[in-house]
Coordinates of C-alpha atoms in Angstrom, one line a residue:
M1 CA -59.3 26.1 -6.3
E2 CA -62.1 25.1 -8.7
R3 CA -61.2 22.0 -10.6
R4 CA -62.2 21.0 -14.0
K5 CA -64.1 17.6 -14.4
N6 CA -62.4 14.7 -15.9
A7 CA -63.0 15.0 -19.7
T8 CA -63.9 11.3 -19.9
Q9 CA -66.7 12.0 -17.5
D10 CA -68.0 15.1 -19.3
N11 CA -68.1 13.3 -22.5
R12 CA -69.9 10.3 -21.0
G13 CA -72.5 12.6 -19.4
L14 CA -73.3 14.2 -22.7
F15 CA -73.2 11.2 -24.9
G16 CA -73.1 8.0 -22.9
A17 CA -76.8 7.8 -22.3
R18 CA -77.9 8.9 -25.8
R19 CA -81.3 7.6 -26.6
A20 CA -82.5 6.0 -29.9
H21 CA -85.8 4.8 -31.0
A22 CA -86.4 1.7 -33.2
H23 CA -89.9 0.6 -34.2
G24 CA -91.3 2.8 -31.4
R25 CA -89.3 1.2 -28.7
R26 CA -86.6 2.8 -26.4
V27 CA -83.2 1.0 -27.1
R28 CA -80.5 1.1 -24.4
R29 CA -77.0 1.3 -25.8
C30 CA -74.5 -0.9 -24.0
A31 CA -72.0 1.1 -22.1
R32 CA -68.4 0.7 -23.4
P33 CA -66.0 -0.3 -20.6
R34 CA -63.9 2.7 -19.4
P35 CA -60.2 2.4 -20.0
R36 CA -58.1 2.0 -16.9
H37 CA -54.8 3.7 -16.2
P38 CA -53.2 1.8 -13.3
R39 CA -50.3 3.3 -11.4
P40 CA -46.9 1.9 -12.3
P41 CA -46.2 -0.8 -9.7
G42 CA -43.5 1.3 -7.9
E43 CA -46.2 4.0 -7.2
N44 CA -47.9 1.7 -4.8
A45 CA -44.8 0.6 -3.0
V46 CA -44.4 1.0 0.8
I47 CA -40.8 2.0 1.5
S48 CA -39.1 1.2 4.8
Y49 CA -37.2 4.0 6.5
N50 CA -35.1 4.0 9.6
A51 CA -36.3 6.2 12.4
T52 CA -36.5 6.7 16.2
E53 CA -39.6 6.3 18.4
P54 CA -41.2 9.7 18.8
E55 CA -40.9 11.1 22.2
S56 CA -44.6 12.4 22.3
P57 CA -47.8 11.7 20.5
L58 CA -47.9 13.1 17.1
V59 CA -49.2 16.6 17.8
P60 CA -47.3 19.3 16.0
G61 CA -47.0 21.8 18.8
D62 CA -45.9 19.2 21.2
T63 CA -43.0 17.9 19.0
V64 CA -39.4 19.2 19.1
E65 CA -37.4 16.1 18.4
V66 CA -36.3 14.5 15.2
G67 CA -38.2 11.3 15.7
G68 CA -41.6 13.0 15.7
I69 CA -40.6 15.7 13.2
K70 CA -39.7 13.2 10.6
V71 CA -43.1 11.5 10.8
L72 CA -45.1 14.8 11.1
G73 CA -43.3 16.0 7.9
A74 CA -45.1 13.2 6.0
L75 CA -48.6 13.7 7.7
F76 CA -48.7 17.4 7.5
K77 CA -48.0 20.4 5.3
G78 CA -47.5 23.9 6.6
L79 CA -47.8 27.4 5.1
V80 CA -44.1 27.1 4.0
E81 CA -41.8 24.3 2.9
Y82 CA -38.1 24.2 2.2
D83 CA -36.2 23.3 -0.9
P84 CA -34.7 19.9 -0.4
K85 CA -31.3 20.8 -1.9
T86 CA -30.8 24.4 -0.6
A87 CA -33.2 24.6 2.4
A88 CA -34.5 27.9 0.9
P89 CA -38.1 28.6 2.1
R90 CA -41.0 28.8 -0.4
N91 CA -44.7 28.9 -0.1
A92 CA -46.6 25.6 0.3
I93 CA -50.3 26.1 1.5
A94 CA -49.7 29.9 1.7
E95 CA -50.6 31.6 -1.5
S96 CA -49.0 34.8 -0.2
I97 CA -47.3 36.1 3.0
K98 CA -47.2 39.9 2.8
T99 CA -45.8 42.5 5.2
T100 CA -44.6 46.1 4.9
D101 CA -43.0 46.4 8.4
S102 CA -42.0 42.8 9.4
K103 CA -44.6 43.1 12.2
V104 CA -48.0 42.7 10.7
Y105 CA -48.4 39.7 8.2
T106 CA -51.2 39.0 6.0
I107 CA -51.3 35.4 5.1
T108 CA -53.6 34.0 2.3
L109 CA -54.1 30.4 1.7
K110 CA -54.3 28.5 -1.5
P111 CA -57.7 27.1 -2.2
G112 CA -58.6 23.3 -2.3
W113 CA -56.6 22.0 0.6
T114 CA -58.2 19.4 3.0
F115 CA -57.3 17.4 6.0
Q116 CA -57.3 13.6 5.6
D117 CA -60.8 13.5 7.1
G118 CA -62.1 15.5 4.2
T119 CA -62.6 18.8 6.1
P120 CA -61.1 21.9 4.6
V121 CA -57.9 23.6 5.7
T122 CA -58.9 27.2 6.6
A123 CA -57.3 30.1 8.3
K124 CA -59.1 29.1 11.3
S125 CA -57.3 25.8 11.2
F126 CA -54.0 27.6 11.6
V127 CA -55.2 30.2 14.2
D128 CA -56.8 27.6 16.5
A129 CA -53.8 25.3 16.3
W130 CA -51.4 28.1 17.1
N131 CA -53.6 29.2 20.1
F132 CA -53.8 25.7 21.4
T133 CA -49.9 25.4 21.2
A134 CA -49.3 28.7 22.9
Y135 CA -51.8 28.1 25.8
G136 CA -49.8 27.5 28.9
P137 CA -51.9 24.8 30.5
N138 CA -51.7 22.7 27.3
H139 CA -48.0 22.2 28.1
Q140 CA -46.9 22.1 24.4
K141 CA -43.1 21.6 24.1
G142 CA -42.9 23.8 21.0
A143 CA -44.9 26.7 22.3
S144 CA -41.9 29.1 22.6
L145 CA -41.6 29.1 18.7
L146 CA -44.8 31.2 18.7
S147 CA -43.4 33.6 21.3
H148 CA -43.1 36.5 18.7
I149 CA -46.9 36.7 18.2
Q150 CA -48.6 39.5 20.1
G151 CA -50.3 38.2 23.2
F152 CA -48.2 35.1 23.5
D153 CA -47.0 36.0 27.0
Q154 CA -50.5 36.4 28.4
V155 CA -51.7 33.1 26.8
N156 CA -48.7 31.1 27.7
S157 CA -48.6 32.3 31.4
S158 CA -52.4 31.5 31.9
A159 CA -53.0 29.1 34.7
D160 CA -55.8 26.5 34.9
V161 CA -58.8 28.1 36.5
S162 CA -61.8 26.0 37.4
P163 CA -65.3 27.4 36.5
A164 CA -66.0 27.9 40.2
A165 CA -62.8 29.8 40.9
A166 CA -62.8 33.5 41.5
G167 CA -60.9 35.9 39.4
P168 CA -60.7 36.6 35.7
A169 CA -61.0 33.8 33.1
P170 CA -57.7 32.7 31.6
V171 CA -56.7 34.2 28.3
K172 CA -56.7 31.4 25.7
E173 CA -56.3 33.4 22.4
M174 CA -53.5 35.5 21.3
S175 CA -54.4 39.1 20.5
G176 CA -52.2 39.0 17.4
L177 CA -54.2 36.5 15.5
H178 CA -57.3 37.6 13.5
V179 CA -59.2 35.5 11.0
V180 CA -60.5 37.6 8.0
D181 CA -62.2 34.9 6.0
D182 CA -61.7 31.2 5.3
R183 CA -58.6 31.8 3.3
T184 CA -57.0 34.9 5.0
F185 CA -55.7 35.7 8.5
V186 CA -53.5 38.5 9.9
V187 CA -50.7 37.9 12.4
T188 CA -49.5 40.8 14.4
L189 CA -46.2 40.3 16.2
S190 CA -45.2 41.9 19.5
A191 CA -42.1 43.5 17.6
P192 CA -40.8 43.3 14.1
F193 CA -39.3 40.0 13.2
A194 CA -38.0 39.5 9.8
V195 CA -37.3 35.7 10.2
F196 CA -41.0 35.0 10.8
P197 CA -41.8 33.8 7.3
S198 CA -38.9 31.4 7.3
Q199 CA -40.3 29.9 10.5
L200 CA -43.7 28.9 9.1
G201 CA -42.6 25.5 7.7
S202 CA -41.7 24.3 11.2
V203 CA -44.0 21.6 12.6
Q204 CA -45.1 23.8 15.4
F205 CA -46.9 26.1 12.9
F206 CA -48.8 23.2 11.2
P207 CA -52.7 23.4 11.2
L208 CA -55.1 21.1 13.2
P209 CA -58.5 19.8 12.1
A210 CA -61.6 20.5 14.2
S211 CA -61.7 16.8 15.3
F212 CA -58.6 17.3 17.3
Y213 CA -60.4 19.6 19.8
R214 CA -63.4 17.3 19.9
D215 CA -61.4 14.3 20.9
P216 CA -57.6 14.8 21.6
V217 CA -57.2 11.3 22.8
A218 CA -58.6 9.8 19.6
F219 CA -56.4 12.2 17.6
K220 CA -53.3 11.1 19.4
A221 CA -54.2 7.5 18.7
H222 CA -54.9 8.2 15.0
P223 CA -53.5 11.6 13.9
I224 CA -55.2 13.4 11.0
G225 CA -53.0 15.7 9.0
D226 CA -53.2 17.8 5.8
G227 CA -50.0 16.3 4.1
P228 CA -49.2 13.8 1.4
F229 CA -49.5 10.7 3.7
E230 CA -52.1 9.6 6.1
F231 CA -51.7 7.7 9.3
V232 CA -52.2 3.9 9.4
S233 CA -50.7 2.4 12.5
H234 CA -48.2 2.8 15.3
K235 CA -46.7 -0.2 17.0
P236 CA -44.7 1.2 20.0
G237 CA -41.1 0.2 19.9
S238 CA -41.5 -1.2 16.4
N239 CA -42.8 1.0 13.7
I240 CA -45.2 3.7 12.4
V241 CA -46.9 3.1 9.0
V242 CA -48.4 5.8 6.7
R243 CA -49.9 5.6 3.3
R244 CA -50.3 8.1 0.4
Y245 CA -53.2 10.4 0.7
D246 CA -54.6 10.6 -2.8
K247 CA -56.6 13.7 -2.4
Y248 CA -53.6 15.7 -1.3
A249 CA -53.7 19.1 -3.0
G250 CA -50.0 19.6 -3.4
Q251 CA -47.2 17.8 -5.2
K252 CA -47.9 14.1 -5.2
P253 CA -45.3 11.6 -4.0
H254 CA -44.5 8.6 -6.2
I255 CA -44.7 6.0 -3.5
G256 CA -47.6 4.3 -1.9
G257 CA -46.5 4.7 1.7
I258 CA -43.8 4.6 4.4
E259 CA -42.9 2.2 7.2
Y260 CA -40.8 4.1 9.8
R261 CA -38.8 1.4 11.6
F262 CA -37.3 1.8 15.1
Y263 CA -33.9 0.1 15.2
R264 CA -32.2 -0.5 18.6
N265 CA -28.9 0.3 17.0
L266 CA -27.8 1.6 13.5
D267 CA -25.5 -1.3 12.8
D268 CA -28.6 -3.6 12.4
A269 CA -30.2 -1.0 10.2
Y270 CA -27.1 -0.9 8.0
V271 CA -27.0 -4.7 7.7
D272 CA -30.6 -4.6 6.6
V273 CA -30.1 -1.8 4.0
V274 CA -27.1 -3.6 2.5
A275 CA -29.3 -6.8 2.1
N276 CA -32.2 -4.7 0.6
K277 CA -34.3 -5.4 3.6
L278 CA -34.5 -1.7 4.6
D279 CA -35.1 0.8 1.8
Y280 CA -33.6 4.0 3.4
L281 CA -31.0 4.7 6.1
D282 CA -30.5 8.5 6.6
F283 CA -27.5 8.2 8.9
A284 CA -25.2 5.2 8.6
P285 CA -23.1 4.0 11.6
W286 CA -19.4 4.8 11.8
T287 CA -18.6 1.1 11.2
A288 CA -19.7 1.6 7.6
L289 CA -16.9 4.1 7.1
V290 CA -14.1 1.7 8.3
N291 CA -11.8 1.0 5.3
D292 CA -14.6 2.6 3.2
R293 CA -16.6 -0.5 3.8
Y294 CA -19.9 1.0 2.5
K295 CA -18.3 1.6 -1.0
S296 CA -17.8 -2.1 -1.6
E297 CA -21.1 -3.1 -0.1
V298 CA -23.5 -0.7 -1.5
G299 CA -21.7 1.0 -4.4
D300 CA -23.5 4.1 -5.8
R301 CA -26.5 3.5 -3.4
S302 CA -25.1 6.1 -1.0
V303 CA -24.3 9.8 -0.7
S304 CA -22.2 11.6 2.0
Q305 CA -23.2 15.3 2.5
P306 CA -23.2 18.0 5.3
Y307 CA -26.5 19.1 6.6
I308 CA -27.5 22.0 8.9
G309 CA -26.9 20.6 12.3
V310 CA -24.4 20.5 15.1
Q311 CA -23.5 17.7 17.5
G312 CA -22.3 18.4 21.0
I313 CA -22.5 17.8 24.7
S314 CA -24.8 19.8 26.9
F315 CA -24.6 20.4 30.6
P316 CA -27.3 20.2 33.3
I317 CA -26.7 23.8 34.7
Y318 CA -29.4 23.2 37.3
D319 CA -27.1 20.5 38.8
Q320 CA -24.7 22.2 41.3
R321 CA -21.7 20.1 40.0
Y322 CA -22.1 21.7 36.6
A323 CA -23.2 25.2 37.5
D324 CA -19.7 26.6 37.4
P325 CA -18.8 27.7 33.8
R326 CA -15.2 26.8 34.4
V327 CA -16.1 23.1 34.8
R328 CA -17.8 23.3 31.4
Q329 CA -15.0 25.1 29.8
A330 CA -12.4 22.6 31.1
I331 CA -14.4 19.7 29.7
S332 CA -14.6 21.4 26.4
M333 CA -10.9 21.8 26.1
A334 CA -10.3 18.3 27.4
I335 CA -11.7 16.8 24.2
D336 CA -9.5 16.5 21.0
R337 CA -12.2 17.0 18.4
V338 CA -9.8 16.3 15.4
G339 CA -8.6 13.2 17.0
L340 CA -12.2 12.0 17.9
I341 CA -13.3 12.6 14.3
Q342 CA -10.4 10.7 12.9
K343 CA -10.8 7.7 15.3
V344 CA -14.5 7.4 15.0
F345 CA -15.5 8.9 11.6
L346 CA -12.2 8.5 9.7
G347 CA -12.2 12.2 9.0
H348 CA -15.8 12.3 7.7
R349 CA -16.9 15.2 10.1
V350 CA -15.8 18.9 10.6
P351 CA -14.7 20.0 14.0
A352 CA -17.1 22.5 15.4
D353 CA -15.7 26.0 16.2
G354 CA -19.2 27.5 17.1
I355 CA -22.9 26.7 17.5
V356 CA -24.1 27.7 14.0
P357 CA -23.2 25.4 11.1
P358 CA -21.1 27.1 8.4
D359 CA -23.8 26.6 5.7
M360 CA -26.5 28.4 7.7
P361 CA -27.3 32.0 6.5
G362 CA -25.7 34.4 9.0
A363 CA -23.1 31.9 10.3
A364 CA -19.6 33.2 11.4
S365 CA -16.5 31.0 11.7
H366 CA -14.2 30.6 14.8
Q367 CA -16.8 31.8 17.2
C368 CA -15.6 29.6 20.0
G369 CA -11.9 30.5 20.0
D370 CA -9.6 28.6 22.3
L371 CA -12.4 27.0 24.2
C372 CA -13.2 24.6 21.4
T373 CA -9.5 23.6 20.9
Y374 CA -7.7 20.7 22.5
Q375 CA -5.7 22.0 25.5
P376 CA -5.3 19.2 28.0
Q377 CA -2.9 20.9 30.4
R378 CA -5.0 24.1 30.6
A379 CA -8.2 22.1 30.8
K380 CA -6.8 20.2 33.9
E381 CA -5.6 23.3 35.7
L382 CA -8.9 25.0 35.2
F383 CA -10.9 21.9 36.2
D384 CA -8.8 21.3 39.3
S385 CA -9.4 25.0 40.3
T386 CA -13.1 24.4 40.6
G387 CA -13.0 21.8 43.4
F388 CA -15.0 19.3 41.3
T389 CA -15.1 15.9 43.1
G390 CA -15.8 12.4 41.7
A391 CA -16.0 11.0 38.3
V392 CA -17.4 12.7 35.2
E393 CA -20.2 10.9 33.4
L394 CA -21.7 11.3 29.9
A395 CA -25.1 10.1 28.8
S396 CA -26.6 9.3 25.4
N397 CA -29.3 7.2 23.9
V398 CA -27.9 4.1 22.0
D399 CA -30.6 3.6 19.3
S400 CA -28.6 5.9 17.0
A401 CA -25.0 6.3 15.9
N402 CA -23.7 8.1 19.0
E403 CA -22.4 5.8 21.6
A404 CA -18.9 5.3 19.8
W405 CA -18.0 9.0 19.7
M406 CA -19.4 9.6 23.1
R407 CA -17.1 6.9 24.5
V408 CA -14.1 8.4 22.8
A409 CA -15.0 11.8 24.2
C410 CA -15.1 10.2 27.6
D411 CA -11.7 8.7 27.1
Y412 CA -10.2 12.1 26.2
I413 CA -11.8 13.7 29.3
A414 CA -10.4 11.0 31.5
Q415 CA -6.9 11.4 30.0
S416 CA -6.9 15.2 30.1
L417 CA -8.4 15.7 33.5
A418 CA -7.0 12.7 35.2
R419 CA -10.5 11.8 36.4
P420 CA -12.6 8.8 35.7
C421 CA -15.1 9.3 33.0
N422 CA -18.0 6.8 32.6
F423 CA -20.5 6.6 29.7
V424 CA -24.1 6.0 30.7
S425 CA -26.3 4.4 28.0
V426 CA -30.0 5.1 27.7
P427 CA -31.9 2.5 25.4
S428 CA -34.0 4.8 23.3
L429 CA -34.2 8.5 22.1
G430 CA -37.8 8.8 23.5
E431 CA -36.6 7.7 27.1
F432 CA -33.5 9.9 26.7
R433 CA -35.5 13.0 25.7
R434 CA -38.0 12.4 28.6
Q435 CA -35.1 12.6 31.1
I436 CA -33.9 15.8 29.6
D437 CA -37.2 17.4 29.3
S438 CA -38.1 16.6 32.9
H439 CA -34.7 17.9 34.0
T440 CA -33.9 14.6 35.8
M441 CA -30.7 14.3 33.8
T442 CA -27.8 14.8 36.2
M443 CA -24.8 14.4 34.0
P444 CA -23.6 16.0 30.7
F445 CA -25.5 14.5 27.8
R446 CA -25.3 14.2 24.1
S447 CA -27.1 17.0 22.4
A448 CA -27.8 17.5 18.7
L449 CA -29.5 20.5 17.0
V450 CA -30.7 20.2 13.5
A451 CA -32.3 23.2 11.9
E452 CA -36.0 23.4 11.6
Y453 CA -35.8 26.4 9.3
P454 CA -32.7 28.1 7.6
S455 CA -31.7 30.9 9.9
I456 CA -28.9 31.6 12.5
E457 CA -31.8 32.6 14.7
N458 CA -33.0 29.0 14.9
F459 CA -29.8 27.8 16.6
L460 CA -29.9 30.5 19.3
N461 CA -33.4 31.5 20.4
Q462 CA -34.7 28.0 20.9
A463 CA -31.6 26.6 22.6
Y464 CA -30.1 29.4 24.5
R465 CA -32.8 32.1 25.2
T466 CA -34.3 31.7 28.7
G467 CA -37.3 29.4 28.4
G468 CA -36.4 28.2 24.8
S469 CA -38.2 25.2 23.5
V470 CA -35.0 23.1 23.4
N471 CA -32.9 24.9 26.3
A472 CA -32.5 21.5 27.9
G473 CA -29.9 22.6 30.5
L474 CA -32.0 25.6 31.6
Y475 CA -29.3 28.1 30.6
S476 CA -30.1 31.8 31.2
N477 CA -28.1 35.0 30.6
P478 CA -29.9 38.3 30.5
A479 CA -27.2 39.8 28.2
V480 CA -27.8 37.0 25.7
D481 CA -31.6 37.5 25.9
A482 CA -31.2 41.3 25.3
L483 CA -29.0 40.7 22.2
L484 CA -31.4 38.1 20.8
T485 CA -34.3 40.6 21.3
R486 CA -32.5 43.3 19.4
A487 CA -31.5 40.9 16.6
D488 CA -35.0 39.6 16.2
A489 CA -36.3 43.2 15.9
A490 CA -33.7 44.1 13.1
P491 CA -35.3 45.4 9.9
T492 CA -34.0 42.4 7.8
E493 CA -32.6 39.1 8.6
Q494 CA -29.2 40.3 7.4
D495 CA -29.3 43.3 9.6
G496 CA -29.7 41.0 12.6
W497 CA -26.7 38.7 11.8
K498 CA -24.1 40.6 13.7
L499 CA -26.2 40.8 16.9
Y500 CA -27.0 37.0 16.6
Q501 CA -23.2 36.4 16.2
E502 CA -22.4 38.5 19.3
A503 CA -24.9 36.5 21.3
E504 CA -23.3 33.3 20.1
R505 CA -19.9 34.4 21.4
I506 CA -21.2 35.0 24.8
V507 CA -23.0 31.7 24.9
L508 CA -19.8 30.0 24.0
Q509 CA -18.0 31.7 26.8
D510 CA -20.7 30.4 29.2
M511 CA -20.4 27.0 27.5
P512 CA -23.9 25.5 28.5
S513 CA -23.2 23.2 25.6
T514 CA -19.9 22.4 24.0
P515 CA -20.0 21.9 20.3
I516 CA -18.0 18.9 19.0
W517 CA -18.6 18.5 15.3
F518 CA -20.8 20.0 12.6
Q519 CA -23.3 17.5 11.2
S520 CA -22.9 15.4 8.1
A521 CA -24.4 12.2 7.2
L522 CA -23.7 9.0 5.0
S523 CA -27.2 8.1 3.6
I524 CA -27.7 4.7 2.0
W525 CA -30.6 3.0 0.2
S526 CA -31.8 -0.2 -1.3
S527 CA -31.4 -1.2 -4.9
R528 CA -35.0 -0.5 -5.8
M529 CA -34.9 3.1 -4.8
H530 CA -34.2 5.8 -7.4
N531 CA -34.0 9.7 -7.6
V532 CA -32.9 9.8 -4.0
Q533 CA -32.5 13.3 -2.6
P534 CA -31.4 13.7 1.1
T535 CA -32.6 17.2 2.4
Q536 CA -30.6 19.7 4.2
F537 CA -32.5 18.6 7.4
R538 CA -31.1 15.0 7.1
E539 CA -34.4 13.6 5.8
L540 CA -35.4 11.8 2.6
D541 CA -37.2 14.0 0.1
L542 CA -40.5 12.2 -0.2
Y543 CA -41.5 13.9 -3.4
S544 CA -38.6 13.0 -5.7
V545 CA -38.0 9.4 -4.6
T546 CA -39.3 6.5 -6.9
V547 CA -39.4 2.8 -6.6
S548 CA -38.9 0.3 -9.4

């Protein structure tokens, strides 16, 4: 976008160097001092925000967990963004996204966008990033989100081939991506997929600068994005600091930067936010709810609201002990969801009766049926019939507010099944995710799915399709895959809803993951924070918040 020059500069250029002659001599006029308009003090404030250590370096295509997604959302901006209150998608860098058949999409970028190294954001910035993410030998965790693009299968299945090796060269670029010019590219999908535009705000679709490919190691040490904040530092185990990028072409934030702090447990974070030593806590611990403690300690510096996520327990289906679906069904029915929520959250959660949260477009209620209800006698009979031996163990990271409810779930399992149940703690989310992603987790484990974009499809394809990006237990059912393929190809998102719902019911009968409660959060902030708006993705809206 062509920008008009500052009016003060224009006037000074025309008149500030005006010449006058007196007695034949050139007289220089003294320049008047330029008026300054400093930012209000709060606009330079660096706020502190609780977070978890990212599992991987901050590369968009390699990030699928909340710790990394939260930081990448500040460093980058995609083609699409989501309304903080409703999660409705809207164009961000994209000027337009056009299609006549939900298969071929022409995307035009707004002018004037740059990366934080000053280089322009172009159509090629997106196409190259998507090809890098999809290319199999790059082992990007979020690659499957691009699986609808024509040519993905050939690129993702390519093997590393040395220059001297015989045979065809590996395919590195998807045939469905074509750059028209600096601001335009065309995306052809392998089949119609009406949800595609809604996906485009996910981190895996963010662009990358040319410097990433020249030196990926340097980029991982100092990421360069195109968003409202630029990277400053990362102290592993402690924090990540970002500062406002003043040349950002989009809506400007009203804060100077963010320190993402990594707390070992949320009780410490809660103490700090009450004392105004932490500015924002997006998920208060259950202890804050006891006797409505938070109301007397923070007053109106808090809000409790649902968001589009579900919390549950997933099973390592690759482990022979949990390969029998009857074992998984029995454990699901052994847990009293209503009792757990009352004990731990004092009723501040909603028992889950399906995989998809109720506020998600396309969601249906009571998808789980009896399998998500408390039936201890039936659970024990079913469990005993499987021949399962030994104790049940449940695992979770303990640097977030999950240990308490997992221990209560374990208590219910022990009572219902008359078997020992042991809770196994993992110190950090990063370490927890590494065990899950490497498939070395040998016990049921806490699992949470928070939407990346507002569609029922987001809760099924990525977690329960064969090879999905967050299919942690390696669940696979050809009937589910077939239904998801049909739902994806529906003419409109609404036309696909019944097929997605049918797939959800089959998944719940297989029970690769048992849903426990639909997500909601109590968010708390310091007294200097104003205009606080938590998003539907359980994050702070960085554009509305102000600091006094």
